[in-house]
Amino acid sequence: MSVPLNILDLVPIREGSTAREAIDASMSVARVADGAGYSRLWFAEHHNTMGLAASATSLLISQAASVSEKIRVGSGGVMLPNHAPLMVAEQYGTLANIHDNRIDLGLGRAPGTDGMTAQALSRSSAEPQSFAQNIYDMQGWFSDEGQAHTSPIQSAVSAGTDVPIWVLGSTTNGAAIAGQLGLPFSLASHFAPDQIDAAIRVYRDSFTTEAPTAQIDKPYVMAGINVIVAETDEEAQREFTSVKQMFADIGRGRRRRLQPPIDPGEVEGGGENPMLQISAVGSPETATRQMSEFVERTGADELITITYAYDPAVAERSLKLLADAWF
């Protein structure tokens, strides 16, 4: 079952490399994705994480859009409690004006970091009511009038851009919010597999077109999946050990950059991490079969793939192999 394919990039910093090199590698991915047929390239906001350079998403989006021509580029997402909604509207309105309305705005309620760092970011309320009102106001700033729905504040730079908004989530709570707002839902199934079926069911059951924020006429789901494709299953499994090491580090509170691949049997704890259940790893035939099974299970309208590889050339090769097999 073929659905549109997208890419989520956290801009991993490899062991022995720098943030500048990580950003350069991500821009190369943008060029590859643009030519290979992917629909969207999103960047995810993270802070106080030494192995990721995806902190200033709007800047990464602007650069990626500058080196591509067709692919939609956006946030997956902006952690809204870390930001003033007006500033987000102005930034993404500016991006839409510069880049021919190829910009998506995915919004999340989580901080994308730890509590101490969230305070340093002047984190505001993440309550559902506040989240909904902020989205409603941003939609006003993106409208032809360029004015918030709940105040007289205007934004000339975002007026008329109609930047599409997605709600991100990993649980039934996030799914319910997306449905009640009448917005498309991006499910973080690539690291939160426990509530996938329930979350999608809740989203579809709670979906309404009656909310003032509604912008689509029926539920629409994008689901995340970890992917690494290589010429053989064995090669892909070895490359995937970089991801397994990353998640083992997270579980142990160890702060390292993306590690080179190792023999699968050498990964701590055997490498079996329940957070990585939703993965497609193998040859093009193996990976696409696993992805098709996931689409069949979820009824997802789009997939967003997450590919970590220690060697940037391996990551790009994976993206090309997958595109050739999928499209």
Coordinates of N, CA and C in Angstrom, one line a residue, residues 8-13 26 42-46 51-55 60 76 190 246 306 308:
L8 N 11.6 12.9 8.7 CA 11.8 13.7 9.9 C 13.3 13.7 10.2
D9 N 13.9 14.9 10.4 CA 15.3 15.1 10.6 C 15.6 15.8 11.9
L10 N 16.3 15.1 12.8 CA 16.7 15.7 14.1 C 18.1 16.2 14.0
V11 N 18.7 16.2 12.8 CA 20.1 16.7 12.6 C 21.1 16.0 13.6
P12 N 21.3 14.7 13.5 CA 22.2 14.1 14.4 C 23.6 14.5 14.2
I13 N 24.3 14.7 15.4 CA 25.8 15.0 15.4 C 26.5 13.7 15.6
S26 N 22.5 17.5 6.8 CA 21.0 17.6 6.7 C 20.6 18.4 5.4
W42 N 10.7 17.5 7.5 CA 10.4 18.2 8.7 C 11.6 18.1 9.7
F43 N 11.7 19.2 10.5 CA 12.8 19.2 11.5 C 12.1 19.3 12.9
A44 N 12.6 18.5 13.8 CA 12.1 18.4 15.1 C 12.9 19.2 16.2
E45 N 12.2 19.9 17.0 CA 12.8 20.8 18.0 C 13.3 20.0 19.2
H46 N 14.6 20.1 19.5 CA 15.1 19.5 20.7 C 16.1 20.5 21.4
G51 N 23.7 15.4 21.2 CA 23.8 14.6 19.9 C 22.9 15.1 18.8
L52 N 22.2 16.2 19.0 CA 21.3 16.7 18.0 C 21.4 18.2 17.8
A53 N 21.4 18.6 16.6 CA 21.5 20.0 16.3 C 20.2 20.6 15.8
A54 N 19.1 20.0 16.0 CA 17.8 20.5 15.6 C 17.2 21.3 16.7
S55 N 17.7 22.5 17.0 CA 17.1 23.4 18.0 C 16.3 24.5 17.4
L60 N 16.7 26.1 10.2 CA 16.9 24.9 9.4 C 15.9 24.8 8.3
G76 N 8.5 19.5 12.8 CA 7.8 18.3 13.3 C 8.3 18.0 14.7
H190 N 7.2 6.4 16.1 CA 8.6 5.9 15.9 C 9.3 5.8 17.2
M246 N 21.9 4.7 20.5 CA 21.4 6.0 20.9 C 20.3 5.8 21.9
I306 N 12.2 8.2 9.8 CA 13.3 8.7 10.6 C 14.5 7.8 10.4
Y308 N 18.6 7.4 11.0 CA 19.9 7.7 11.6 C 20.9 6.8 11.0

